[in-house]
mmCIF file of C-alpha atoms in Angstrom:
data_model
loop_
_atom_site.group_PDB
_atom_site.id
_atom_site.type_symbol
_atom_site.label_atom_id
_atom_site.label_comp_id
_atom_site.label_asym_id
_atom_site.label_seq_id
_atom_site.Cartn_x
_atom_site.Cartn_y
_atom_site.Cartn_z
ATOM 1 C CA MET A 9 -35.401 -25.165 16.051
ATOM 2 C CA VAL A 10 -32.693 -24.860 12.532
ATOM 3 C CA SER A 11 -31.176 -22.083 12.106
ATOM 4 C CA THR A 12 -30.039 -20.640 9.072
ATOM 5 C CA PRO A 13 -26.776 -19.224 8.922
ATOM 6 C CA GLN A 14 -26.695 -15.156 9.350
ATOM 7 C CA PHE A 15 -23.332 -15.270 6.216
ATOM 8 C CA GLN A 16 -22.421 -17.356 3.188
ATOM 9 C CA ALA A 17 -19.977 -19.627 4.326
ATOM 10 C CA GLU A 18 -16.364 -18.689 3.499
ATOM 11 C CA THR A 19 -14.432 -22.449 2.760
ATOM 12 C CA SER A 20 -15.450 -25.116 0.970
ATOM 13 C CA ALA A 21 -16.060 -28.101 1.817
ATOM 14 C CA ARG A 22 -12.587 -28.756 1.198
ATOM 15 C CA GLY A 23 -11.877 -26.212 3.861
ATOM 16 C CA GLU A 24 -10.149 -23.680 1.354
ATOM 17 C CA PHE A 25 -11.133 -20.184 1.283
ATOM 18 C CA VAL A 26 -14.264 -19.342 -0.698
ATOM 19 C CA ARG A 27 -14.177 -15.149 -1.651
ATOM 20 C CA GLN A 28 -17.845 -13.787 -1.689
ATOM 21 C CA GLU A 29 -19.422 -12.229 -4.755
ATOM 22 C CA TYR A 30 -19.494 -8.437 -4.668
ATOM 23 C CA SER A 31 -22.310 -6.765 -4.749
ATOM 24 C CA ILE A 32 -20.881 -3.605 -6.001
ATOM 25 C CA ARG A 33 -19.712 -3.760 -9.773
ATOM 26 C CA ASP A 34 -19.109 -0.383 -10.880
ATOM 27 C CA ARG A 35 -16.884 2.538 -9.421
ATOM 28 C CA ILE A 36 -17.270 5.398 -8.040
ATOM 29 C CA THR A 37 -16.029 8.879 -10.146
ATOM 30 C CA ALA A 38 -16.002 12.064 -9.797
ATOM 31 C CA ASP A 39 -18.372 13.066 -12.409
ATOM 32 C CA GLY A 40 -20.805 10.282 -11.869
ATOM 33 C CA SER A 41 -20.672 8.944 -15.357
ATOM 34 C CA SER A 42 -20.776 5.146 -12.760
ATOM 35 C CA GLY A 43 -23.611 5.829 -11.746
ATOM 36 C CA PHE A 44 -22.051 5.886 -8.420
ATOM 37 C CA PRO A 45 -21.017 10.130 -8.230
ATOM 38 C CA ALA A 46 -18.439 11.221 -5.604
ATOM 39 C CA GLU A 47 -19.986 13.334 -3.176
ATOM 40 C CA ALA A 48 -19.905 13.806 0.731
ATOM 41 C CA GLY A 49 -22.158 11.762 2.721
ATOM 42 C CA ARG A 50 -23.250 9.599 -0.418
ATOM 43 C CA TYR A 51 -20.596 6.533 0.827
ATOM 44 C CA HIS A 52 -19.504 5.161 4.897
ATOM 45 C CA LEU A 53 -16.933 3.206 4.785
ATOM 46 C CA TYR A 54 -17.368 0.374 7.616
ATOM 47 C CA VAL A 55 -14.261 -2.098 8.158
ATOM 48 C CA SER A 56 -12.337 -4.051 10.970
ATOM 49 C CA LEU A 57 -8.389 -3.580 11.731
ATOM 50 C CA ALA A 58 -7.957 -7.566 11.983
ATOM 51 C CA CYS A 59 -9.208 -7.737 7.585
ATOM 52 C CA PRO A 60 -6.161 -7.271 6.089
ATOM 53 C CA TRP A 61 -8.521 -6.265 2.759
ATOM 54 C CA ALA A 62 -9.966 -4.077 4.827
ATOM 55 C CA HIS A 63 -6.171 -2.260 5.225
ATOM 56 C CA ARG A 64 -6.428 -2.231 1.754
ATOM 57 C CA SER A 65 -9.437 0.067 1.823
ATOM 58 C CA ILE A 66 -8.133 2.542 4.088
ATOM 59 C CA ILE A 67 -5.090 2.564 2.657
ATOM 60 C CA VAL A 68 -6.434 3.431 -0.363
ATOM 61 C CA ARG A 69 -9.560 6.097 0.843
ATOM 62 C CA ARG A 70 -5.658 7.940 2.176
ATOM 63 C CA LEU A 71 -4.329 7.725 -1.095
ATOM 64 C CA LEU A 72 -6.986 9.673 -3.024
ATOM 65 C CA GLY A 73 -7.813 11.927 -1.059
ATOM 66 C CA LEU A 74 -11.371 10.579 -0.297
ATOM 67 C CA GLU A 75 -11.225 11.188 3.406
ATOM 68 C CA ASP A 76 -13.745 14.411 3.357
ATOM 69 C CA VAL A 77 -16.375 12.049 0.704
ATOM 70 C CA ILE A 78 -16.184 8.815 1.915
ATOM 71 C CA SER A 79 -16.501 8.986 6.232
ATOM 72 C CA MET A 80 -15.709 5.746 8.258
ATOM 73 C CA SER A 81 -16.437 3.794 10.991
ATOM 74 C CA VAL A 82 -14.073 0.754 12.297
ATOM 75 C CA VAL A 83 -15.921 -2.329 14.160
ATOM 76 C CA ASP A 84 -14.701 -4.778 16.933
ATOM 77 C CA PRO A 85 -12.128 -6.796 15.034
ATOM 78 C CA ILE A 86 -13.919 -10.333 16.704
ATOM 79 C CA ARG A 87 -17.182 -11.170 14.602
ATOM 80 C CA ASP A 88 -19.729 -13.529 16.401
ATOM 81 C CA GLU A 89 -22.799 -15.009 14.677
ATOM 82 C CA ARG A 90 -24.557 -11.796 14.939
ATOM 83 C CA GLY A 91 -22.383 -9.926 13.000
ATOM 84 C CA TRP A 92 -19.318 -6.877 13.490
ATOM 85 C CA ALA A 93 -20.308 -5.512 17.143
ATOM 86 C CA PHE A 94 -19.298 -1.081 17.116
ATOM 87 C CA ARG A 95 -17.972 -0.647 20.495
ATOM 88 C CA ASP A 96 -17.021 2.714 22.387
ATOM 89 C CA GLY A 97 -13.155 3.354 23.065
ATOM 90 C CA PRO A 98 -10.383 3.915 21.245
ATOM 91 C CA GLY A 99 -9.527 1.934 18.228
ATOM 92 C CA TYR A 100 -13.648 1.871 17.267
#
């Protein structure tokens, strides 16, 4: 049985990192003019503390004062072939 990978390859044939294409191209705005209004309960951020891009998202969420608008879950720092895992305990 041949299986199809769940995730896009993140490396080229030469071993270089290849950034995946973003699925969200617009901004979240207070007035909703972008089609994505900033309102509580509408958005949820999933992060891994092992990811530097996630750290940037966490910092921006805090600097913009969006903790009450955008809820957040921290996933297990190890991603296997099934994806990210959610665990109970400190730091998750």
